[in-house]
Short mmCIF file of C-alpha atoms in Angstrom, two decimals:
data_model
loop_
_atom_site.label_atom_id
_atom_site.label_comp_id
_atom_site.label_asym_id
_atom_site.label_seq_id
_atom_site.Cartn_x
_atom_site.Cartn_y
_atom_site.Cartn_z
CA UNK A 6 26.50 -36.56 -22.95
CA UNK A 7 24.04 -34.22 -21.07
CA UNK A 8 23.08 -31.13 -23.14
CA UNK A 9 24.08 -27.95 -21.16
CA UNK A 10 21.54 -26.11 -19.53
CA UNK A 11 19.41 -23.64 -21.28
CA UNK A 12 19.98 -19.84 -19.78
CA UNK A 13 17.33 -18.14 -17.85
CA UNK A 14 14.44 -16.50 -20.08
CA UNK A 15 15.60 -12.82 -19.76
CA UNK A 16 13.28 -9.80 -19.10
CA UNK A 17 11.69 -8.73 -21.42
CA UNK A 18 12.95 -5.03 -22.50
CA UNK A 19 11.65 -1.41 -21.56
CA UNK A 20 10.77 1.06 -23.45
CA UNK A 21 13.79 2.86 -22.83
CA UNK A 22 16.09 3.37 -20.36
CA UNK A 23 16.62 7.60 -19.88
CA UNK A 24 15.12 9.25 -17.25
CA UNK A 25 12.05 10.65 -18.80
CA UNK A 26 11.13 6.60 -19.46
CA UNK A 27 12.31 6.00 -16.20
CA UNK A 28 9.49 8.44 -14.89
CA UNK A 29 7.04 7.19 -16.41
CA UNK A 30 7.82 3.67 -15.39
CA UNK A 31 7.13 5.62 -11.96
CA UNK A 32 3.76 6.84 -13.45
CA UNK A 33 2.45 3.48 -14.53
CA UNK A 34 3.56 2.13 -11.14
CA UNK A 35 1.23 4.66 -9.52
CA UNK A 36 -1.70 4.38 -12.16
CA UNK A 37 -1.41 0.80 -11.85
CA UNK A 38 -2.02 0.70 -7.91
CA UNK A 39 -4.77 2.79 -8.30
CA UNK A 40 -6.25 0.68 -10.31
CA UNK A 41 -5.96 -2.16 -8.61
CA UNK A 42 -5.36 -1.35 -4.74
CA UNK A 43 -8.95 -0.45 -3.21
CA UNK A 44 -7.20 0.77 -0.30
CA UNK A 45 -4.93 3.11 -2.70
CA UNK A 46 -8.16 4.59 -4.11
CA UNK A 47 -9.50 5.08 -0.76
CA UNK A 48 -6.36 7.23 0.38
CA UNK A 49 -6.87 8.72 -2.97
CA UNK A 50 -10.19 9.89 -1.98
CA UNK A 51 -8.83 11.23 1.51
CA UNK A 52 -6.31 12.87 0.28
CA UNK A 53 -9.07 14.69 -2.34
CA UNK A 54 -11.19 15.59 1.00
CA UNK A 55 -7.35 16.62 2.56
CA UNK A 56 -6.67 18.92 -0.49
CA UNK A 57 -10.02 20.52 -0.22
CA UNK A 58 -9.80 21.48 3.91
CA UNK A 59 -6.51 23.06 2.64
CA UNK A 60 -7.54 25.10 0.24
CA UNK A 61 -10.52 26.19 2.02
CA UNK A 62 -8.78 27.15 5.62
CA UNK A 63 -5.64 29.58 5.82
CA UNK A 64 -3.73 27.33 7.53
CA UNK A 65 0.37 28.34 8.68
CA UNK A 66 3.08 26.88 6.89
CA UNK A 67 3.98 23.91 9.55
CA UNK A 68 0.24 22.83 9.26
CA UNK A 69 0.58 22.52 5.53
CA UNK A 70 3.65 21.00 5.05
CA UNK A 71 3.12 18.50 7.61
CA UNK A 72 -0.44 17.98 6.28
CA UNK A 73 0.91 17.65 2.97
CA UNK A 74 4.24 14.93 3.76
CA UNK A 75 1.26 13.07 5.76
CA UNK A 76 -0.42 12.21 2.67
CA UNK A 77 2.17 11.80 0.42
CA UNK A 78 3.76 9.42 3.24
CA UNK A 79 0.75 7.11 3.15
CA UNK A 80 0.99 7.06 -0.93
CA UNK A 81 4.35 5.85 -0.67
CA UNK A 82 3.55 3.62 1.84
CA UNK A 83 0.39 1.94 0.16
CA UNK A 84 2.64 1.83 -3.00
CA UNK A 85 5.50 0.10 -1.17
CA UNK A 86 3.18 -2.56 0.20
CA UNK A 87 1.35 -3.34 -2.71
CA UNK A 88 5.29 -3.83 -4.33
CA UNK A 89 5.60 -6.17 -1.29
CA UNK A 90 2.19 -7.92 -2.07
CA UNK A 91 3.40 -8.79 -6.15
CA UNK A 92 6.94 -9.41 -4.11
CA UNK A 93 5.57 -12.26 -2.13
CA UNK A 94 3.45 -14.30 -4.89
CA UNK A 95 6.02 -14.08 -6.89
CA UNK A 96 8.07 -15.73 -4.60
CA UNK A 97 5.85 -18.28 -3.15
CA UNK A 98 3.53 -19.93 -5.45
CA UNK A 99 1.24 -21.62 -2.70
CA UNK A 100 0.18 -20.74 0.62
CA UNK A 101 2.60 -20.09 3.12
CA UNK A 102 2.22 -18.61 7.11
CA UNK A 103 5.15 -16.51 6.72
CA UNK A 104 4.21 -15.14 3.46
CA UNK A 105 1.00 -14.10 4.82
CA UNK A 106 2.74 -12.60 8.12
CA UNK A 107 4.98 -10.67 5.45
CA UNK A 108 1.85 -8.70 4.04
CA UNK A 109 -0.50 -8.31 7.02
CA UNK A 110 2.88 -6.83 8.72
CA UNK A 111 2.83 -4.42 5.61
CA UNK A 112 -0.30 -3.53 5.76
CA UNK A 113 0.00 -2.65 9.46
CA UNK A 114 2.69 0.08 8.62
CA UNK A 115 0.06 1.38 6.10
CA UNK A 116 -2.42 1.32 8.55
CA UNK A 117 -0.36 3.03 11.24
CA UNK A 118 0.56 5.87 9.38
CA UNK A 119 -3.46 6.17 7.94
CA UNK A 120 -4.30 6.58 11.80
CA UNK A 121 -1.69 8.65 12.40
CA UNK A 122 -2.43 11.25 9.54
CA UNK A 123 -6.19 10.80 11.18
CA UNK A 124 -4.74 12.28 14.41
CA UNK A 125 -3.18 14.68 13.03
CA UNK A 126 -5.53 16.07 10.83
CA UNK A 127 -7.90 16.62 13.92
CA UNK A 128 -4.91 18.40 16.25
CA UNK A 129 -4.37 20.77 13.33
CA UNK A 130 -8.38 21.64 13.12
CA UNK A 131 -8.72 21.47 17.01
CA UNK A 132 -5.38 23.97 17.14
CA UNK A 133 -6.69 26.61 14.11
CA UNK A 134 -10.43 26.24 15.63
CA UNK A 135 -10.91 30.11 15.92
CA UNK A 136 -9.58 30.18 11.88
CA UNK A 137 -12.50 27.75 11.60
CA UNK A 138 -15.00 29.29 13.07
CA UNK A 139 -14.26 32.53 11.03
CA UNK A 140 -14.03 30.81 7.60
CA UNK A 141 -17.71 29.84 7.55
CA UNK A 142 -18.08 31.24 4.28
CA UNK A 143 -15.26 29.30 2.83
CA UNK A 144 -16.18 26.66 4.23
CA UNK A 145 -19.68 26.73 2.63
CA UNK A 146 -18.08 27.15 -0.26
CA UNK A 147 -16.00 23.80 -0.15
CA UNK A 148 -19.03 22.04 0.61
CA UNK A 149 -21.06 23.02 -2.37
CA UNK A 150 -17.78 22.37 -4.72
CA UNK A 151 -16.08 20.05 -2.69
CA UNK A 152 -18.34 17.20 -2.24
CA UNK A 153 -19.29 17.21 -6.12
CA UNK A 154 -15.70 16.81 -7.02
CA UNK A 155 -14.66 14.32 -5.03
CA UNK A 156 -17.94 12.47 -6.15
CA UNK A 157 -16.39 13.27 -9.56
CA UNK A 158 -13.03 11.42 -8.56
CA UNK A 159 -14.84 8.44 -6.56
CA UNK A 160 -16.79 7.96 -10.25
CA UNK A 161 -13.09 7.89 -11.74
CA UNK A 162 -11.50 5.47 -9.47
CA UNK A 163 -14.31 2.86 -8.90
CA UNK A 164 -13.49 -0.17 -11.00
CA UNK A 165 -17.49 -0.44 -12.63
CA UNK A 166 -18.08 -0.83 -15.94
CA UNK A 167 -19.92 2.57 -17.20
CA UNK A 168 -20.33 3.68 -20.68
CA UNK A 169 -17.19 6.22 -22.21
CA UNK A 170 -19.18 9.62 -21.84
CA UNK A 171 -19.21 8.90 -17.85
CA UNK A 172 -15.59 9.08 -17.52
CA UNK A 173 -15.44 12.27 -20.04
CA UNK A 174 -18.52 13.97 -17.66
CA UNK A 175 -16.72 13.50 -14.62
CA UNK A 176 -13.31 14.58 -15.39
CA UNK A 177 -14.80 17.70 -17.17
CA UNK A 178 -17.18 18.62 -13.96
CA UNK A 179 -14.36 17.73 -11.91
CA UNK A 180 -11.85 20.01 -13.55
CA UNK A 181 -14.50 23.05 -14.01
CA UNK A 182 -15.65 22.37 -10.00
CA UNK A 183 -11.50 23.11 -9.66
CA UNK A 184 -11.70 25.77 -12.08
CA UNK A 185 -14.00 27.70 -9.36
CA UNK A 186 -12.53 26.49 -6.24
CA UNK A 187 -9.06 27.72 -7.38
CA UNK A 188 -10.23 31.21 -7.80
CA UNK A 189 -10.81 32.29 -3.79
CA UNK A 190 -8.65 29.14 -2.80
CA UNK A 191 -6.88 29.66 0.60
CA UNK A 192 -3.99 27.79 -0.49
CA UNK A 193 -2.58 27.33 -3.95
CA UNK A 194 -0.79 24.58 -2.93
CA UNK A 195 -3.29 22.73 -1.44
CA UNK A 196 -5.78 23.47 -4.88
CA UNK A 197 -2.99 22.67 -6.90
CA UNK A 198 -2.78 19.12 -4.82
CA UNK A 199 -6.27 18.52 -5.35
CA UNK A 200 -5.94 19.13 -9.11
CA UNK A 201 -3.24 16.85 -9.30
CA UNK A 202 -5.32 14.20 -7.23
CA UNK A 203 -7.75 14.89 -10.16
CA UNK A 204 -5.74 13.90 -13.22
CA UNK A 205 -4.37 10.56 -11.48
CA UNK A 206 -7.94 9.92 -11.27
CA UNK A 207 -8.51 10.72 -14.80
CA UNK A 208 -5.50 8.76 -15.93
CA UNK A 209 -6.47 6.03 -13.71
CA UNK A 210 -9.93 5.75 -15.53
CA UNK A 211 -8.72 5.79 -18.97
CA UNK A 212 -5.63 3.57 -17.95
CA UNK A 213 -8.23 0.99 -16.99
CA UNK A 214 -10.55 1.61 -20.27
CA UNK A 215 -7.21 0.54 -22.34
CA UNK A 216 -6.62 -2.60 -20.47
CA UNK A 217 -10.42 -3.73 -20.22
CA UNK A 218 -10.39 -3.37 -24.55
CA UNK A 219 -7.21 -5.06 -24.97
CA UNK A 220 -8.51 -8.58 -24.87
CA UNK A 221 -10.86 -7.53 -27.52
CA UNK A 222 -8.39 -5.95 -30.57
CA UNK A 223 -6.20 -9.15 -30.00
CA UNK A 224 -9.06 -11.07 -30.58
#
């Protein structure tokens, strides 16, 4: 008599099941792409160099919120193909033409929209050229704190080994850079984007730190 068959292995369980553990399910879905997406870091870095025009150019309402839904768009997309991308291996275990048509046809939405947000990044500066022109000074300004932070955030997000106190410098330079550039910001929104773009950086970094020293306390 044939012995009946054993039950599929079950998943194993969350850590709960409410909504705050359902956000930060969310949150380790973002950290993780970060982590492991180069193209998500570079959108990451964009999006920095995004928050920083912002915040440095009084720009109207329907430039902002498009400006802003542009690169949150591009997150979700980048996050939805990379879900794709685990999607697909899991499902087929060995090369397949379709499989590969299913991601390169992902990656061409992600790609779309990046172009798109390019375009229309450049018709909102080409359109608010005479603000431009007049916000030399704060646009100065942005240079000399902008280009240090987001050197700060690149340092966060590239997956190098560096010593602890690298990580620690950068996110504290990064967050006293923001410190200053929120104080004559042009757009609290935009500085507060930045900020955020900041600590998933810094959360990214020390995310990583914790998986790379894993290995070594189980052994």
């Amino acid at each position: 008599m044939n012995a009946p068959p054993r039950p599929p292995a079950s998943f194993p369980p969350r850590n709960g099941s409410g909504l705050l553990a359902s956000f930060g399910h969310a949150w380790a879905g973002l950290i993780h792409t970060v982590i492991y997406q180069r193209n998500m870091r570079v959108h990451l870095i964009a999006a920095v160099l995004v928050g920083l025009v912002g915040s440095g150019i009084a720009l109207g309402l329907a430039e902002k919120v498009t400006l802003i839904f542009c690169v949150l768009l591009i997150f979700f997309a980048e996050i939805l193909n990379s879900a794709l991308e685990h999607l697909v291996d899991l499902a087929v275990q060995q090369f397949d033409e379709k499989a590969r048509l299913a991601k390169d046809a992902a990656a061409a939405g992600v790609l779309v929209l990046a172009l798109g947000t390019v375009v229309i990044f450049a018709a909102i500066l080409v359109h608010n050229w005479d603000t431009v022109r007049e916000s030399t000074d704060a646009i100065v300004r942005q240079v000399a704190l902008g280009l240090p932070l987001t050197a700060c955030v690149l340092v966060l997000v590239l997956p190098r080994p560096r010593p602890v106190w690298v990580d620690v410098a950068a996110f504290a330079v990064g967050s006293g850079l923001m410190t200053f550039q929120a104080l004559e910001t042009a757009s609290s929104v935009f500085s507060a984007l930045t900020a955020g773009l900041l600590f998933v950086a810094g959360a990214a970094a020390y995310q990583r730190r914790r998986e790379q020293s894993a290995p070594r306390r189980a052994a």
